[in-house]
Amino acid sequence: HSIIAEKLGATLYQCSRSALRTVELRYFLDGVYNDMDTEYVWGKQFLGDDLTLEINEDLDVMAYLKEMEAKGKVKSSVKKADLITLNIGCNDVFSYPMVLALNQLSTKIPELSATSALLRKTGNIGSALGGLIEASNSLLTGTIVAATLVENINSAVELYKQNFTAILKDIYKLNPDVTVVIVGMYNPLKNAQLKSNSVMKLDALAASTVNKVNTFLSGLTSQYSDLYYVGTADTEVYQINMDDSNAVNLFLLKAHPTLAGHQYIADQI
């Protein structure tokens, strides 16, 4: 977004932040908190100020979101904007379902309890992914891991659709004359190399989800005259090799585009 603003000579109002989902963005715009997680697992883990990302069970997520909304002034930024780019969704349909799946499975599969504890201590999404991949390789647990993950992803996609649709309505209600560009989703795992004995086809699962999301997003453009969609399927992403001992720690970095990938997205816009 900063690349676009610089090229246009425009003032950038940055409303994004780490761990933001459509759930939180919608809340900032219309005060509706529509989430399938009633225990605020995501918010308590990733929305606090603690840079260690250790889960904060005492965090009042709704009070924290109100404070974030007041500081971020999202609605006032929308009202002033001539152009808005919307690039949101990977946390909704990938990171969030993985965290929920791990929490659900940690009580059923003893091998995942340590991974769940590590996630709660560090907020390391890579550890969640690594633990789920390891558990999926077992004949005894593989089926339940895959089924739980797919179920959570499918539910998250439907929730994402609801919230994204509401966000668009909120934006045009606040600023009827604004131009909105929806930035399509890329597959953050298309270059992921799983361990040689892995039975989970993570890149294929991610690709299916990305296709569903992009089909939904591109279909929204008929509803508003100043709404556009740009595809980003060819975005360059990092190689992720789960055989690498550093893969877990570097996952949050490598799930994002490379510098060339960011430039490609900007060029598409």
PDB file of N, CA and C in Angstrom, residues 158-253:
ATOM      1  N   GLU A 158     -16.787 -19.099   5.472  1.00  0.00           N
ATOM      2  CA  GLU A 158     -18.162 -18.588   5.495  1.00  0.00           C
ATOM      3  C   GLU A 158     -18.275 -17.354   6.384  1.00  0.00           C
ATOM      4  N   LEU A 159     -17.586 -17.377   7.518  1.00  0.00           N
ATOM      5  CA  LEU A 159     -17.571 -16.218   8.406  1.00  0.00           C
ATOM      6  C   LEU A 159     -16.908 -15.029   7.724  1.00  0.00           C
ATOM      7  N   TYR A 160     -15.822 -15.298   7.019  1.00  0.00           N
ATOM      8  CA  TYR A 160     -15.108 -14.266   6.277  1.00  0.00           C
ATOM      9  C   TYR A 160     -16.020 -13.606   5.249  1.00  0.00           C
ATOM     10  N   LYS A 161     -16.786 -14.390   4.538  1.00  0.00           N
ATOM     11  CA  LYS A 161     -17.708 -13.853   3.534  1.00  0.00           C
ATOM     12  C   LYS A 161     -18.726 -12.907   4.181  1.00  0.00           C
ATOM     13  N   GLN A 162     -19.267 -13.310   5.299  1.00  0.00           N
ATOM     14  CA  GLN A 162     -20.244 -12.472   6.003  1.00  0.00           C
ATOM     15  C   GLN A 162     -19.630 -11.137   6.395  1.00  0.00           C
ATOM     16  N   ASN A 163     -18.465 -11.203   7.006  1.00  0.00           N
ATOM     17  CA  ASN A 163     -17.838  -9.984   7.511  1.00  0.00           C
ATOM     18  C   ASN A 163     -17.317  -9.092   6.391  1.00  0.00           C
ATOM     19  N   PHE A 164     -16.782  -9.695   5.337  1.00  0.00           N
ATOM     20  CA  PHE A 164     -16.271  -8.889   4.225  1.00  0.00           C
ATOM     21  C   PHE A 164     -17.418  -8.160   3.535  1.00  0.00           C
ATOM     22  N   THR A 165     -18.524  -8.840   3.330  1.00  0.00           N
ATOM     23  CA  THR A 165     -19.696  -8.210   2.721  1.00  0.00           C
ATOM     24  C   THR A 165     -20.172  -7.031   3.559  1.00  0.00           C
ATOM     25  N   ALA A 166     -20.190  -7.217   4.873  1.00  0.00           N
ATOM     26  CA  ALA A 166     -20.604  -6.139   5.776  1.00  0.00           C
ATOM     27  C   ALA A 166     -19.619  -4.975   5.738  1.00  0.00           C
ATOM     28  N   ILE A 167     -18.330  -5.270   5.635  1.00  0.00           N
ATOM     29  CA  ILE A 167     -17.302  -4.224   5.577  1.00  0.00           C
ATOM     30  C   ILE A 167     -17.511  -3.331   4.355  1.00  0.00           C
ATOM     31  N   LEU A 168     -17.792  -3.936   3.204  1.00  0.00           N
ATOM     32  CA  LEU A 168     -18.046  -3.147   1.999  1.00  0.00           C
ATOM     33  C   LEU A 168     -19.249  -2.230   2.185  1.00  0.00           C
ATOM     34  N   LYS A 169     -20.307  -2.763   2.746  1.00  0.00           N
ATOM     35  CA  LYS A 169     -21.500  -1.949   2.988  1.00  0.00           C
ATOM     36  C   LYS A 169     -21.169  -0.788   3.922  1.00  0.00           C
ATOM     37  N   ASP A 170     -20.392  -1.063   4.947  1.00  0.00           N
ATOM     38  CA  ASP A 170     -20.008  -0.023   5.908  1.00  0.00           C
ATOM     39  C   ASP A 170     -19.171   1.065   5.233  1.00  0.00           C
ATOM     40  N   ILE A 171     -18.239   0.645   4.382  1.00  0.00           N
ATOM     41  CA  ILE A 171     -17.374   1.609   3.697  1.00  0.00           C
ATOM     42  C   ILE A 171     -18.201   2.545   2.823  1.00  0.00           C
ATOM     43  N   TYR A 172     -19.076   1.986   2.020  1.00  0.00           N
ATOM     44  CA  TYR A 172     -19.860   2.824   1.105  1.00  0.00           C
ATOM     45  C   TYR A 172     -20.931   3.631   1.837  1.00  0.00           C
ATOM     46  N   LYS A 173     -21.321   3.179   3.002  1.00  0.00           N
ATOM     47  CA  LYS A 173     -22.233   3.977   3.827  1.00  0.00           C
ATOM     48  C   LYS A 173     -21.512   5.202   4.375  1.00  0.00           C
ATOM     49  N   LEU A 174     -20.282   5.020   4.776  1.00  0.00           N
ATOM     50  CA  LEU A 174     -19.486   6.120   5.314  1.00  0.00           C
ATOM     51  C   LEU A 174     -18.991   7.062   4.218  1.00  0.00           C
ATOM     52  N   ASN A 175     -18.734   6.509   3.024  1.00  0.00           N
ATOM     53  CA  ASN A 175     -18.147   7.292   1.939  1.00  0.00           C
ATOM     54  C   ASN A 175     -18.674   6.777   0.598  1.00  0.00           C
ATOM     55  N   PRO A 176     -19.851   7.227   0.183  1.00  0.00           N
ATOM     56  CA  PRO A 176     -20.486   6.697  -1.037  1.00  0.00           C
ATOM     57  C   PRO A 176     -19.680   6.924  -2.314  1.00  0.00           C
ATOM     58  N   ASP A 177     -18.790   7.904  -2.324  1.00  0.00           N
ATOM     59  CA  ASP A 177     -18.064   8.255  -3.552  1.00  0.00           C
ATOM     60  C   ASP A 177     -16.672   7.635  -3.646  1.00  0.00           C
ATOM     61  N   VAL A 178     -16.290   6.838  -2.683  1.00  0.00           N
ATOM     62  CA  VAL A 178     -14.941   6.296  -2.656  1.00  0.00           C
ATOM     63  C   VAL A 178     -14.780   5.184  -3.698  1.00  0.00           C
ATOM     64  N   THR A 179     -13.558   5.034  -4.211  1.00  0.00           N
ATOM     65  CA  THR A 179     -13.206   3.910  -5.071  1.00  0.00           C
ATOM     66  C   THR A 179     -12.520   2.850  -4.209  1.00  0.00           C
ATOM     67  N   VAL A 180     -12.990   1.620  -4.312  1.00  0.00           N
ATOM     68  CA  VAL A 180     -12.430   0.526  -3.518  1.00  0.00           C
ATOM     69  C   VAL A 180     -11.821  -0.519  -4.450  1.00  0.00           C
ATOM     70  N   VAL A 181     -10.607  -0.917  -4.141  1.00  0.00           N
ATOM     71  CA  VAL A 181      -9.934  -1.988  -4.879  1.00  0.00           C
ATOM     72  C   VAL A 181      -9.751  -3.181  -3.933  1.00  0.00           C
ATOM     73  N   ILE A 182     -10.408  -4.281  -4.260  1.00  0.00           N
ATOM     74  CA  ILE A 182     -10.223  -5.519  -3.497  1.00  0.00           C
ATOM     75  C   ILE A 182      -8.987  -6.234  -4.033  1.00  0.00           C
ATOM     76  N   VAL A 183      -8.049  -6.497  -3.160  1.00  0.00           N
ATOM     77  CA  VAL A 183      -6.825  -7.197  -3.549  1.00  0.00           C
ATOM     78  C   VAL A 183      -7.033  -8.681  -3.278  1.00  0.00           C
ATOM     79  N   GLY A 184      -7.021  -9.467  -4.339  1.00  0.00           N
ATOM     80  CA  GLY A 184      -7.249 -10.898  -4.198  1.00  0.00           C
ATOM     81  C   GLY A 184      -6.193 -11.586  -3.347  1.00  0.00           C
ATOM     82  N   MET A 185      -6.490 -12.808  -2.978  1.00  0.00           N
ATOM     83  CA  MET A 185      -5.611 -13.580  -2.107  1.00  0.00           C
ATOM     84  C   MET A 185      -4.627 -14.409  -2.916  1.00  0.00           C
ATOM     85  N   TYR A 186      -3.394 -14.488  -2.443  1.00  0.00           N
ATOM     86  CA  TYR A 186      -2.399 -15.384  -3.022  1.00  0.00           C
ATOM     87  C   TYR A 186      -2.264 -16.597  -2.107  1.00  0.00           C
ATOM     88  N   ASN A 187      -1.637 -17.628  -2.603  1.00  0.00           N
ATOM     89  CA  ASN A 187      -1.446 -18.837  -1.804  1.00  0.00           C
ATOM     90  C   ASN A 187      -0.121 -18.734  -1.057  1.00  0.00           C
ATOM     91  N   PRO A 188      -0.158 -18.494   0.257  1.00  0.00           N
ATOM     92  CA  PRO A 188       1.092 -18.324   1.007  1.00  0.00           C
ATOM     93  C   PRO A 188       1.899 -19.619   1.134  1.00  0.00           C
ATOM     94  N   LEU A 189       1.267 -20.749   0.808  1.00  0.00           N
ATOM     95  CA  LEU A 189       1.928 -22.041   0.985  1.00  0.00           C
ATOM     96  C   LEU A 189       2.223 -22.730  -0.349  1.00  0.00           C
ATOM     97  N   LYS A 190       2.162 -21.971  -1.454  1.00  0.00           N
ATOM     98  CA  LYS A 190       2.349 -22.635  -2.747  1.00  0.00           C
ATOM     99  C   LYS A 190       3.777 -23.139  -2.940  1.00  0.00           C
ATOM    100  N   ASN A 191       4.735 -22.590  -2.200  1.00  0.00           N
ATOM    101  CA  ASN A 191       6.114 -23.065  -2.277  1.00  0.00           C
ATOM    102  C   ASN A 191       6.516 -23.844  -1.031  1.00  0.00           C
ATOM    103  N   ALA A 192       5.505 -24.316  -0.282  1.00  0.00           N
ATOM    104  CA  ALA A 192       5.801 -25.069   0.937  1.00  0.00           C
ATOM    105  C   ALA A 192       6.205 -26.491   0.603  1.00  0.00           C
ATOM    106  N   GLN A 193       7.321 -26.919   1.140  1.00  0.00           N
ATOM    107  CA  GLN A 193       7.791 -28.291   0.983  1.00  0.00           C
ATOM    108  C   GLN A 193       7.665 -28.981   2.335  1.00  0.00           C
ATOM    109  N   LEU A 194       6.745 -29.909   2.417  1.00  0.00           N
ATOM    110  CA  LEU A 194       6.537 -30.612   3.673  1.00  0.00           C
ATOM    111  C   LEU A 194       7.576 -31.711   3.849  1.00  0.00           C
ATOM    112  N   LYS A 195       7.607 -32.274   5.020  1.00  0.00           N
ATOM    113  CA  LYS A 195       8.566 -33.358   5.255  1.00  0.00           C
ATOM    114  C   LYS A 195       8.268 -34.522   4.322  1.00  0.00           C
ATOM    115  N   SER A 196       9.290 -35.270   3.985  1.00  0.00           N
ATOM    116  CA  SER A 196       9.178 -36.302   2.957  1.00  0.00           C
ATOM    117  C   SER A 196       8.117 -37.349   3.278  1.00  0.00           C
ATOM    118  N   ASN A 197       7.834 -37.580   4.564  1.00  0.00           N
ATOM    119  CA  ASN A 197       6.853 -38.599   4.929  1.00  0.00           C
ATOM    120  C   ASN A 197       5.472 -38.020   5.206  1.00  0.00           C
ATOM    121  N   SER A 198       5.255 -36.747   4.893  1.00  0.00           N
ATOM    122  CA  SER A 198       3.985 -36.115   5.219  1.00  0.00           C
ATOM    123  C   SER A 198       2.881 -36.579   4.273  1.00  0.00           C
ATOM    124  N   VAL A 199       1.709 -36.840   4.851  1.00  0.00           N
ATOM    125  CA  VAL A 199       0.546 -37.218   4.040  1.00  0.00           C
ATOM    126  C   VAL A 199      -0.387 -36.035   3.835  1.00  0.00           C
ATOM    127  N   MET A 200      -0.165 -34.940   4.535  1.00  0.00           N
ATOM    128  CA  MET A 200      -1.017 -33.767   4.396  1.00  0.00           C
ATOM    129  C   MET A 200      -0.553 -32.929   3.211  1.00  0.00           C
ATOM    130  N   LYS A 201      -1.444 -32.694   2.257  1.00  0.00           N
ATOM    131  CA  LYS A 201      -1.132 -31.872   1.089  1.00  0.00           C
ATOM    132  C   LYS A 201      -1.513 -30.428   1.395  1.00  0.00           C
ATOM    133  N   LEU A 202      -0.635 -29.754   2.122  1.00  0.00           N
ATOM    134  CA  LEU A 202      -0.968 -28.434   2.637  1.00  0.00           C
ATOM    135  C   LEU A 202      -1.121 -27.406   1.536  1.00  0.00           C
ATOM    136  N   ASP A 203      -0.243 -27.459   0.524  1.00  0.00           N
ATOM    137  CA  ASP A 203      -0.331 -26.491  -0.560  1.00  0.00           C
ATOM    138  C   ASP A 203      -1.631 -26.647  -1.333  1.00  0.00           C
ATOM    139  N   ALA A 204      -2.075 -27.888  -1.545  1.00  0.00           N
ATOM    140  CA  ALA A 204      -3.330 -28.134  -2.261  1.00  0.00           C
ATOM    141  C   ALA A 204      -4.524 -27.668  -1.441  1.00  0.00           C
ATOM    142  N   LEU A 205      -4.490 -27.908  -0.132  1.00  0.00           N
ATOM    143  CA  LEU A 205      -5.567 -27.451   0.730  1.00  0.00           C
ATOM    144  C   LEU A 205      -5.656 -25.936   0.711  1.00  0.00           C
ATOM    145  N   ALA A 206      -4.502 -25.276   0.773  1.00  0.00           N
ATOM    146  CA  ALA A 206      -4.480 -23.811   0.741  1.00  0.00           C
ATOM    147  C   ALA A 206      -4.984 -23.303  -0.603  1.00  0.00           C
ATOM    148  N   ALA A 207      -4.588 -23.958  -1.698  1.00  0.00           N
ATOM    149  CA  ALA A 207      -5.001 -23.524  -3.029  1.00  0.00           C
ATOM    150  C   ALA A 207      -6.514 -23.580  -3.179  1.00  0.00           C
ATOM    151  N   SER A 208      -7.126 -24.622  -2.667  1.00  0.00           N
ATOM    152  CA  SER A 208      -8.577 -24.748  -2.740  1.00  0.00           C
ATOM    153  C   SER A 208      -9.264 -23.618  -1.991  1.00  0.00           C
ATOM    154  N   THR A 209      -8.742 -23.288  -0.828  1.00  0.00           N
ATOM    155  CA  THR A 209      -9.321 -22.211  -0.030  1.00  0.00           C
ATOM    156  C   THR A 209      -9.140 -20.862  -0.712  1.00  0.00           C
ATOM    157  N   VAL A 210      -7.951 -20.625  -1.261  1.00  0.00           N
ATOM    158  CA  VAL A 210      -7.680 -19.375  -1.981  1.00  0.00           C
ATOM    159  C   VAL A 210      -8.631 -19.217  -3.157  1.00  0.00           C
ATOM    160  N   ASN A 211      -8.861 -20.287  -3.890  1.00  0.00           N
ATOM    161  CA  ASN A 211      -9.778 -20.217  -5.033  1.00  0.00           C
ATOM    162  C   ASN A 211     -11.195 -19.864  -4.597  1.00  0.00           C
ATOM    163  N   LYS A 212     -11.643 -20.452  -3.504  1.00  0.00           N
ATOM    164  CA  LYS A 212     -12.979 -20.148  -2.995  1.00  0.00           C
ATOM    165  C   LYS A 212     -13.092 -18.671  -2.623  1.00  0.00           C
ATOM    166  N   VAL A 213     -12.084 -18.186  -1.923  1.00  0.00           N
ATOM    167  CA  VAL A 213     -12.099 -16.792  -1.478  1.00  0.00           C
ATOM    168  C   VAL A 213     -12.071 -15.851  -2.676  1.00  0.00           C
ATOM    169  N   ASN A 214     -11.202 -16.107  -3.635  1.00  0.00           N
ATOM    170  CA  ASN A 214     -11.078 -15.211  -4.785  1.00  0.00           C
ATOM    171  C   ASN A 214     -12.318 -15.228  -5.673  1.00  0.00           C
ATOM    172  N   THR A 215     -12.955 -16.367  -5.798  1.00  0.00           N
ATOM    173  CA  THR A 215     -14.210 -16.428  -6.552  1.00  0.00           C
ATOM    174  C   THR A 215     -15.263 -15.556  -5.886  1.00  0.00           C
ATOM    175  N   PHE A 216     -15.331 -15.626  -4.572  1.00  0.00           N
ATOM    176  CA  PHE A 216     -16.263 -14.780  -3.816  1.00  0.00           C
ATOM    177  C   PHE A 216     -15.932 -13.305  -3.984  1.00  0.00           C
ATOM    178  N   LEU A 217     -14.658 -12.944  -3.814  1.00  0.00           N
ATOM    179  CA  LEU A 217     -14.251 -11.539  -3.878  1.00  0.00           C
ATOM    180  C   LEU A 217     -14.497 -10.937  -5.256  1.00  0.00           C
ATOM    181  N   SER A 218     -14.114 -11.656  -6.300  1.00  0.00           N
ATOM    182  CA  SER A 218     -14.287 -11.126  -7.652  1.00  0.00           C
ATOM    183  C   SER A 218     -15.757 -10.959  -8.002  1.00  0.00           C
ATOM    184  N   GLY A 219     -16.615 -11.783  -7.402  1.00  0.00           N
ATOM    185  CA  GLY A 219     -18.044 -11.690  -7.670  1.00  0.00           C
ATOM    186  C   GLY A 219     -18.721 -10.491  -7.043  1.00  0.00           C
ATOM    187  N   LEU A 220     -18.031  -9.826  -6.119  1.00  0.00           N
ATOM    188  CA  LEU A 220     -18.630  -8.670  -5.434  1.00  0.00           C
ATOM    189  C   LEU A 220     -18.635  -7.408  -6.287  1.00  0.00           C
ATOM    190  N   THR A 221     -17.815  -7.373  -7.324  1.00  0.00           N
ATOM    191  CA  THR A 221     -17.638  -6.130  -8.083  1.00  0.00           C
ATOM    192  C   THR A 221     -18.907  -5.687  -8.808  1.00  0.00           C
ATOM    193  N   SER A 222     -19.820  -6.598  -9.055  1.00  0.00           N
ATOM    194  CA  SER A 222     -21.058  -6.229  -9.747  1.00  0.00           C
ATOM    195  C   SER A 222     -22.020  -5.449  -8.848  1.00  0.00           C
ATOM    196  N   GLN A 223     -21.724  -5.415  -7.554  1.00  0.00           N
ATOM    197  CA  GLN A 223     -22.654  -4.793  -6.603  1.00  0.00           C
ATOM    198  C   GLN A 223     -22.431  -3.291  -6.440  1.00  0.00           C
ATOM    199  N   TYR A 224     -21.264  -2.790  -6.829  1.00  0.00           N
ATOM    200  CA  TYR A 224     -20.944  -1.376  -6.666  1.00  0.00           C
ATOM    201  C   TYR A 224     -20.231  -0.874  -7.926  1.00  0.00           C
ATOM    202  N   SER A 225     -20.537   0.340  -8.319  1.00  0.00           N
ATOM    203  CA  SER A 225     -19.963   0.880  -9.559  1.00  0.00           C
ATOM    204  C   SER A 225     -18.486   1.233  -9.431  1.00  0.00           C
ATOM    205  N   ASP A 226     -18.034   1.566  -8.236  1.00  0.00           N
ATOM    206  CA  ASP A 226     -16.635   1.960  -8.031  1.00  0.00           C
ATOM    207  C   ASP A 226     -15.864   0.916  -7.237  1.00  0.00           C
ATOM    208  N   LEU A 227     -16.195  -0.341  -7.483  1.00  0.00           N
ATOM    209  CA  LEU A 227     -15.525  -1.445  -6.794  1.00  0.00           C
ATOM    210  C   LEU A 227     -14.787  -2.300  -7.820  1.00  0.00           C
ATOM    211  N   TYR A 228     -13.495  -2.556  -7.565  1.00  0.00           N
ATOM    212  CA  TYR A 228     -12.663  -3.302  -8.502  1.00  0.00           C
ATOM    213  C   TYR A 228     -11.960  -4.448  -7.771  1.00  0.00           C
ATOM    214  N   TYR A 229     -11.617  -5.459  -8.538  1.00  0.00           N
ATOM    215  CA  TYR A 229     -10.900  -6.618  -8.004  1.00  0.00           C
ATOM    216  C   TYR A 229      -9.626  -6.830  -8.808  1.00  0.00           C
ATOM    217  N   VAL A 230      -8.520  -7.067  -8.128  1.00  0.00           N
ATOM    218  CA  VAL A 230      -7.271  -7.418  -8.812  1.00  0.00           C
ATOM    219  C   VAL A 230      -6.769  -8.764  -8.298  1.00  0.00           C
ATOM    220  N   GLY A 231      -6.419  -9.634  -9.224  1.00  0.00           N
ATOM    221  CA  GLY A 231      -5.890 -10.941  -8.852  1.00  0.00           C
ATOM    222  C   GLY A 231      -4.415 -10.869  -8.504  1.00  0.00           C
ATOM    223  N   THR A 232      -3.998 -11.698  -7.557  1.00  0.00           N
ATOM    224  CA  THR A 232      -2.587 -11.703  -7.128  1.00  0.00           C
ATOM    225  C   THR A 232      -2.039 -13.124  -7.060  1.00  0.00           C
ATOM    226  N   ALA A 233      -2.621 -14.027  -7.835  1.00  0.00           N
ATOM    227  CA  ALA A 233      -2.250 -15.436  -7.742  1.00  0.00           C
ATOM    228  C   ALA A 233      -0.776 -15.680  -8.053  1.00  0.00           C
ATOM    229  N   ASP A 234      -0.174 -14.824  -8.882  1.00  0.00           N
ATOM    230  CA  ASP A 234       1.224 -15.023  -9.277  1.00  0.00           C
ATOM    231  C   ASP A 234       2.221 -14.321  -8.361  1.00  0.00           C
ATOM    232  N   THR A 235       1.762 -13.872  -7.220  1.00  0.00           N
ATOM    233  CA  THR A 235       2.646 -13.218  -6.257  1.00  0.00           C
ATOM    234  C   THR A 235       3.781 -14.156  -5.825  1.00  0.00           C
ATOM    235  N   GLU A 236       5.002 -13.633  -5.864  1.00  0.00           N
ATOM    236  CA  GLU A 236       6.150 -14.436  -5.433  1.00  0.00           C
ATOM    237  C   GLU A 236       6.171 -14.554  -3.911  1.00  0.00           C
ATOM    238  N   VAL A 237       6.263 -15.784  -3.427  1.00  0.00           N
ATOM    239  CA  VAL A 237       6.341 -16.030  -1.985  1.00  0.00           C
ATOM    240  C   VAL A 237       7.613 -16.823  -1.684  1.00  0.00           C
ATOM    241  N   TYR A 238       7.954 -16.864  -0.413  1.00  0.00           N
ATOM    242  CA  TYR A 238       9.169 -17.546   0.000  1.00  0.00           C
ATOM    243  C   TYR A 238       9.013 -19.068  -0.063  1.00  0.00           C
ATOM    244  N   GLN A 239      10.138 -19.748  -0.160  1.00  0.00           N
ATOM    245  CA  GLN A 239      10.166 -21.199  -0.009  1.00  0.00           C
ATOM    246  C   GLN A 239      10.033 -21.525   1.480  1.00  0.00           C
ATOM    247  N   ILE A 240       9.192 -22.485   1.795  1.00  0.00           N
ATOM    248  CA  ILE A 240       9.049 -22.956   3.175  1.00  0.00           C
ATOM    249  C   ILE A 240       9.339 -24.448   3.175  1.00  0.00           C
ATOM    250  N   ASN A 241      10.406 -24.851   3.822  1.00  0.00           N
ATOM    251  CA  ASN A 241      10.791 -26.256   3.888  1.00  0.00           C
ATOM    252  C   ASN A 241      10.650 -26.730   5.327  1.00  0.00           C
ATOM    253  N   MET A 242       9.634 -27.548   5.564  1.00  0.00           N
ATOM    254  CA  MET A 242       9.362 -27.983   6.936  1.00  0.00           C
ATOM    255  C   MET A 242      10.411 -28.959   7.455  1.00  0.00           C
ATOM    256  N   ASP A 243      11.316 -29.419   6.593  1.00  0.00           N
ATOM    257  CA  ASP A 243      12.451 -30.226   7.057  1.00  0.00           C
ATOM    258  C   ASP A 243      13.542 -29.342   7.666  1.00  0.00           C
ATOM    259  N   ASP A 244      13.458 -28.057   7.405  1.00  0.00           N
ATOM    260  CA  ASP A 244      14.427 -27.098   7.921  1.00  0.00           C
ATOM    261  C   ASP A 244      14.128 -26.836   9.400  1.00  0.00           C
ATOM    262  N   SER A 245      15.129 -26.910  10.233  1.00  0.00           N
ATOM    263  CA  SER A 245      14.928 -26.726  11.677  1.00  0.00           C
ATOM    264  C   SER A 245      14.454 -25.317  12.012  1.00  0.00           C
ATOM    265  N   ASN A 246      14.700 -24.357  11.114  1.00  0.00           N
ATOM    266  CA  ASN A 246      14.275 -22.977  11.356  1.00  0.00           C
ATOM    267  C   ASN A 246      12.907 -22.652  10.763  1.00  0.00           C
ATOM    268  N   ALA A 247      12.279 -23.628  10.118  1.00  0.00           N
ATOM    269  CA  ALA A 247      11.021 -23.367   9.411  1.00  0.00           C
ATOM    270  C   ALA A 247       9.940 -22.843  10.339  1.00  0.00           C
ATOM    271  N   VAL A 248       9.849 -23.434  11.522  1.00  0.00           N
ATOM    272  CA  VAL A 248       8.809 -23.023  12.466  1.00  0.00           C
ATOM    273  C   VAL A 248       9.002 -21.571  12.889  1.00  0.00           C
ATOM    274  N   ASN A 249      10.237 -21.202  13.212  1.00  0.00           N
ATOM    275  CA  ASN A 249      10.503 -19.851  13.699  1.00  0.00           C
ATOM    276  C   ASN A 249      10.381 -18.796  12.607  1.00  0.00           C
ATOM    277  N   LEU A 250      10.628 -19.191  11.354  1.00  0.00           N
ATOM    278  CA  LEU A 250      10.588 -18.235  10.255  1.00  0.00           C
ATOM    279  C   LEU A 250       9.253 -18.240   9.514  1.00  0.00           C
ATOM    280  N   PHE A 251       8.301 -19.025  10.003  1.00  0.00           N
ATOM    281  CA  PHE A 251       7.055 -19.201   9.258  1.00  0.00           C
ATOM    282  C   PHE A 251       6.300 -17.894   9.063  1.00  0.00           C
ATOM    283  N   LEU A 252       6.198 -17.084  10.104  1.00  0.00           N
ATOM    284  CA  LEU A 252       5.436 -15.833   9.997  1.00  0.00           C
ATOM    285  C   LEU A 252       6.032 -14.902   8.944  1.00  0.00           C
ATOM    286  N   LEU A 253       7.349 -14.898   8.819  1.00  0.00           N
ATOM    287  CA  LEU A 253       7.986 -14.099   7.778  1.00  0.00           C
ATOM    288  C   LEU A 253       7.737 -14.703   6.401  1.00  0.00           C
TER     289      LEU A 253
END
